[in-house]
Short mmCIF file of C-alpha atoms in Angstrom, two decimals:
data_model
loop_
_atom_site.label_atom_id
_atom_site.label_comp_id
_atom_site.label_asym_id
_atom_site.label_seq_id
_atom_site.Cartn_x
_atom_site.Cartn_y
_atom_site.Cartn_z
CA MET A 1 42.74 -24.35 -7.05
CA THR A 2 40.69 -27.01 -5.30
CA SER A 3 37.81 -26.71 -7.76
CA PHE A 4 40.16 -26.99 -10.75
CA SER A 5 41.87 -30.06 -9.25
CA LYS A 6 38.51 -31.65 -8.65
CA PHE A 7 37.47 -30.91 -12.24
CA PHE A 8 40.60 -32.49 -13.71
CA LYS A 9 40.29 -35.54 -11.47
CA GLU A 10 36.67 -36.03 -12.51
CA ASN A 11 37.59 -35.57 -16.16
CA GLN A 12 40.38 -38.15 -15.86
CA LEU A 13 38.04 -40.60 -14.15
CA THR A 14 35.50 -40.17 -16.96
CA GLN A 15 38.17 -40.87 -19.60
CA VAL A 16 39.45 -43.91 -17.70
CA ALA A 17 35.90 -45.26 -17.32
CA ALA A 18 35.28 -44.86 -21.07
CA LEU A 19 38.52 -46.68 -21.92
CA LEU A 20 37.76 -49.51 -19.48
CA LEU A 21 34.29 -49.90 -20.99
CA LEU A 22 35.79 -50.04 -24.47
CA LEU A 23 38.36 -52.64 -23.41
CA LEU A 24 35.61 -54.73 -21.81
CA LEU A 25 33.51 -54.59 -24.97
CA LEU A 26 36.50 -55.49 -27.15
CA ALA A 27 37.28 -58.42 -24.89
CA MET A 28 33.67 -59.65 -24.98
CA ALA A 29 33.57 -59.27 -28.75
CA GLY A 30 36.90 -61.03 -29.10
CA VAL A 31 35.96 -64.26 -27.30
CA PRO A 32 33.79 -65.66 -30.13
CA GLY A 33 36.46 -64.63 -32.63
CA TYR A 34 39.13 -66.42 -30.64
CA LEU A 35 37.09 -69.62 -30.49
CA THR A 36 36.26 -69.60 -34.22
CA GLY A 37 39.49 -68.11 -35.50
CA HIS A 38 37.67 -65.21 -37.17
CA TRP A 39 38.73 -61.98 -35.49
CA GLN A 40 36.17 -59.13 -35.51
CA TRP A 41 38.71 -56.46 -36.48
CA LYS A 42 39.89 -58.54 -39.44
CA GLN A 43 36.36 -59.18 -40.69
CA PRO A 44 34.13 -56.35 -39.43
CA PRO A 45 30.42 -56.45 -40.27
CA PRO A 46 29.57 -54.85 -43.63
CA VAL A 47 28.36 -51.25 -43.94
CA PRO A 48 24.76 -51.58 -45.23
CA THR A 49 24.70 -48.18 -46.96
CA LEU A 50 28.18 -48.39 -48.52
CA HIS A 51 26.81 -48.03 -52.07
CA GLU A 52 24.92 -44.86 -51.14
CA LEU A 53 28.00 -43.49 -49.38
CA LYS A 54 30.23 -44.07 -52.41
CA GLN A 55 27.64 -42.38 -54.64
CA ILE A 56 28.07 -39.12 -52.72
CA ARG A 57 31.63 -38.81 -54.02
CA LYS A 58 30.36 -39.01 -57.61
CA THR A 59 27.20 -36.91 -57.47
CA GLY A 60 27.38 -34.84 -54.27
CA LEU A 61 24.40 -34.30 -51.99
CA THR A 62 20.93 -33.00 -52.85
CA LEU A 63 19.99 -30.30 -50.33
CA PRO A 64 16.45 -28.90 -50.03
CA GLY A 65 16.45 -25.16 -50.64
CA TRP A 66 19.91 -25.19 -52.22
CA GLN A 67 21.03 -25.35 -55.84
CA THR A 68 24.22 -27.14 -56.91
CA ILE A 69 26.32 -24.82 -59.11
CA GLU A 70 29.02 -27.40 -59.73
CA GLN A 71 30.22 -30.71 -58.31
CA ALA A 72 33.34 -32.77 -58.87
CA GLU A 73 35.66 -35.20 -57.15
CA GLN A 74 38.58 -33.43 -55.51
CA GLN A 75 41.70 -35.08 -54.14
CA ILE A 76 42.42 -33.79 -50.65
CA GLY A 77 45.27 -35.52 -48.89
CA GLU A 78 45.18 -39.18 -49.85
CA HIS A 79 41.42 -39.32 -50.44
CA ASN A 80 38.95 -38.20 -53.08
CA TRP A 81 36.28 -35.90 -51.68
CA SER A 82 33.12 -34.52 -53.23
CA LEU A 83 33.56 -30.78 -53.82
CA GLN A 84 30.20 -29.12 -54.30
CA VAL A 85 29.49 -25.41 -54.79
CA ILE A 86 25.97 -24.65 -53.58
CA LYS A 87 23.77 -21.55 -53.76
CA LYS A 88 20.74 -20.83 -51.60
CA GLU A 89 17.55 -20.53 -53.62
CA GLY A 90 16.27 -16.95 -53.75
CA SER A 91 19.48 -15.61 -52.22
CA GLU A 92 23.05 -14.74 -53.11
CA SER A 93 24.43 -16.94 -50.30
CA GLN A 94 26.91 -19.55 -51.51
CA ALA A 95 29.13 -22.13 -49.89
CA ILE A 96 31.63 -24.86 -50.69
CA LEU A 97 30.55 -28.26 -49.39
CA LEU A 98 33.32 -30.86 -48.99
CA LEU A 99 32.19 -34.42 -48.24
CA LEU A 100 34.34 -37.48 -47.57
CA PRO A 101 32.09 -40.55 -47.32
CA GLN A 102 33.29 -43.84 -45.86
CA ASN A 103 34.80 -45.88 -48.70
CA GLY A 104 34.87 -49.41 -47.27
CA PRO A 105 34.27 -51.51 -44.14
CA MET A 106 37.85 -50.93 -42.93
CA ASP A 107 37.84 -47.20 -43.75
CA GLN A 108 37.91 -44.91 -40.72
CA PRO A 109 38.27 -41.16 -40.04
CA GLU A 110 41.80 -40.03 -39.18
CA VAL A 111 43.39 -36.71 -40.18
CA GLU A 112 40.73 -35.21 -42.48
CA TRP A 113 40.84 -31.73 -40.92
CA THR A 114 44.62 -31.58 -41.34
CA ASP A 115 44.15 -32.63 -44.97
CA VAL A 116 41.62 -29.83 -45.55
CA ASN A 117 44.04 -27.32 -44.05
CA GLY A 118 46.76 -28.53 -46.41
CA TRP A 119 44.40 -28.37 -49.37
CA GLY A 120 43.45 -24.81 -48.46
CA ARG A 121 47.10 -23.76 -48.36
CA SER A 122 47.88 -25.41 -51.69
CA ARG A 123 44.78 -23.91 -53.36
CA TRP A 124 44.98 -20.33 -52.03
CA GLY A 125 48.60 -20.00 -50.87
CA LYS A 126 47.75 -19.50 -47.20
CA TRP A 127 45.18 -20.92 -44.77
CA ASN A 128 45.29 -19.04 -41.49
CA ILE A 129 42.91 -20.25 -38.79
CA ALA A 130 41.51 -17.91 -36.12
CA GLN A 131 38.46 -17.43 -33.88
CA SER A 132 38.06 -21.19 -33.42
CA ARG A 133 35.41 -22.59 -31.10
CA SER A 134 33.24 -25.64 -30.52
CA ALA A 135 29.75 -25.46 -31.98
CA GLU A 136 26.52 -27.36 -31.54
CA PHE A 137 23.30 -27.65 -33.50
CA THR A 138 20.35 -30.01 -33.56
CA VAL A 139 18.47 -31.69 -36.39
CA LYS A 140 14.75 -32.13 -36.07
CA PRO A 141 13.37 -35.61 -36.86
CA SER A 142 12.32 -36.17 -40.46
CA ALA A 143 9.23 -38.02 -41.62
CA LYS A 144 11.59 -40.54 -43.27
CA LEU A 145 13.31 -41.32 -39.95
CA ALA A 146 11.91 -43.75 -37.40
CA SER A 147 13.08 -41.72 -34.39
CA ASN A 148 11.18 -38.74 -33.01
CA VAL A 149 14.20 -37.50 -31.04
CA GLU A 150 16.19 -34.46 -32.14
CA THR A 151 19.73 -35.28 -33.22
CA LYS A 152 22.62 -33.37 -31.67
CA VAL A 153 25.74 -32.49 -33.65
CA GLU A 154 28.98 -31.14 -32.23
CA ALA A 155 31.38 -29.46 -34.69
CA ARG A 156 34.42 -27.25 -35.14
CA PHE A 157 33.72 -23.66 -36.17
CA PHE A 158 36.44 -21.19 -37.14
CA ARG A 159 37.63 -18.53 -39.55
CA ALA A 160 40.09 -19.45 -42.30
CA SER A 161 41.69 -16.56 -44.15
CA THR A 162 43.54 -16.71 -47.47
CA PRO A 163 45.04 -13.95 -49.66
CA GLN A 164 41.97 -14.12 -51.91
CA GLN A 165 39.07 -15.06 -49.63
CA THR A 166 38.04 -15.46 -46.00
CA PHE A 167 35.80 -18.38 -44.98
CA ALA A 168 33.71 -19.39 -42.02
CA VAL A 169 34.35 -23.13 -41.69
CA LEU A 170 32.16 -25.78 -40.03
CA GLN A 171 33.49 -29.35 -39.71
CA TRP A 172 32.28 -32.61 -38.22
CA TYR A 173 31.96 -36.34 -38.86
CA ALA A 174 28.31 -37.10 -39.62
CA MET A 175 26.91 -40.35 -38.22
CA PRO A 176 23.41 -41.86 -38.05
CA ASP A 177 22.80 -40.63 -34.50
CA GLY A 178 24.52 -37.24 -34.70
CA GLY A 179 27.99 -35.92 -35.33
CA ASN A 180 31.29 -35.01 -33.73
CA PRO A 181 34.60 -33.55 -34.97
CA SER A 182 36.66 -36.20 -33.14
CA PRO A 183 37.59 -39.50 -34.87
CA PHE A 184 37.71 -41.14 -31.41
CA HIS A 185 34.00 -40.42 -30.96
CA TRP A 186 33.26 -42.41 -34.12
CA PHE A 187 35.63 -45.19 -33.02
CA LEU A 188 33.75 -45.71 -29.75
CA ALA A 189 30.37 -45.62 -31.54
CA ASP A 190 31.53 -48.13 -34.17
CA GLN A 191 32.96 -50.52 -31.59
CA LEU A 192 29.67 -50.49 -29.71
CA ALA A 193 27.84 -51.07 -33.00
CA GLN A 194 30.13 -53.98 -33.96
CA TRP A 195 29.43 -55.59 -30.62
CA ARG A 196 25.79 -55.74 -31.86
CA LYS A 197 26.95 -57.00 -35.29
CA GLN A 198 26.21 -53.58 -36.78
CA ARG A 199 28.26 -50.63 -38.03
CA THR A 200 28.35 -46.85 -37.67
CA PRO A 201 28.81 -45.32 -41.14
CA TRP A 202 30.39 -41.87 -41.35
CA VAL A 203 30.87 -38.89 -43.65
CA GLY A 204 33.46 -36.17 -43.11
CA VAL A 205 31.80 -32.78 -43.63
CA SER A 206 33.58 -29.48 -44.17
CA ILE A 207 31.53 -26.39 -45.09
CA LEU A 208 33.30 -23.23 -46.31
CA ILE A 209 31.20 -20.05 -46.33
CA PRO A 210 32.65 -16.88 -47.90
CA MET A 211 32.59 -13.99 -45.44
CA GLU A 212 33.90 -10.46 -44.97
CA PRO A 213 37.72 -10.38 -45.25
CA LEU A 214 39.20 -10.91 -41.78
CA GLY A 215 35.78 -10.25 -40.25
CA GLN A 216 34.11 -11.76 -37.20
CA VAL A 217 33.24 -15.38 -37.86
CA GLU A 218 30.21 -15.19 -35.55
CA THR A 219 28.37 -13.11 -38.13
CA SER A 220 28.31 -16.22 -40.34
CA TRP A 221 27.08 -18.61 -37.64
CA PRO A 222 23.33 -18.44 -38.48
CA LEU A 223 24.04 -19.42 -42.10
CA ALA A 224 26.60 -22.06 -41.07
CA GLN A 225 24.13 -23.55 -38.59
CA SER A 226 21.37 -23.64 -41.22
CA ILE A 227 23.58 -25.38 -43.79
CA GLY A 228 24.90 -27.78 -41.17
CA GLU A 229 21.40 -28.81 -40.15
CA THR A 230 20.38 -29.29 -43.80
CA VAL A 231 23.46 -31.40 -44.61
CA GLN A 232 23.13 -33.62 -41.53
CA ALA A 233 19.41 -34.16 -42.17
CA ALA A 234 20.04 -35.06 -45.83
CA LEU A 235 22.75 -37.56 -44.89
CA MET A 236 20.63 -39.17 -42.17
CA ALA A 237 17.71 -39.51 -44.58
CA GLY A 238 19.87 -41.26 -47.18
CA ALA A 239 23.43 -42.54 -46.99
CA LEU A 240 23.60 -42.84 -43.19
#
């Protein structure tokens, strides 16, 4: 019991420290706005790659080693996503790639995963989630990127079963320096960026991979990891 109590206390202290740091940064960023009458949260810095982000919704994403079978805008929740059916070259492997790019300087991630769940239920009748776990993968630096450091992405990985099809699903918010399934992670990163008069653009990513009906989702992890790495690398090399 002592070790668990210590763990929870340390976890709470970490969360409190993160919140205090955020409040301090907000206060420091707010002083110039107070003096000039231009509040940072009313007029955030522009998103430099906003045009490229909006283009994703219209044309999808070009992925090395993958062929686009079809692509269209798809309303999911209150937003229009890019729905892209992709097929691996020289293989029968296919996947559905859903992308929600940032649509404006005030646009922020909120309940995208809930929206995808609702879309799945409306499209297939049911959307039952099981075998859910956290997942991680890394993206090796590209020749187009200035950094030589590998990029870490944290994501949600689970099985979604419908009456017609079972999917392995991988979800995260892609950002220039990695990815995370939590909107709060983006919020902290963007606040730190705004303090430097910059922004942290984002793209919601949801990958659906057909798998054996009601099978073990782990059998699809190698393919999910490979697609995830390819998608993150393509976004970092372009829109992010």
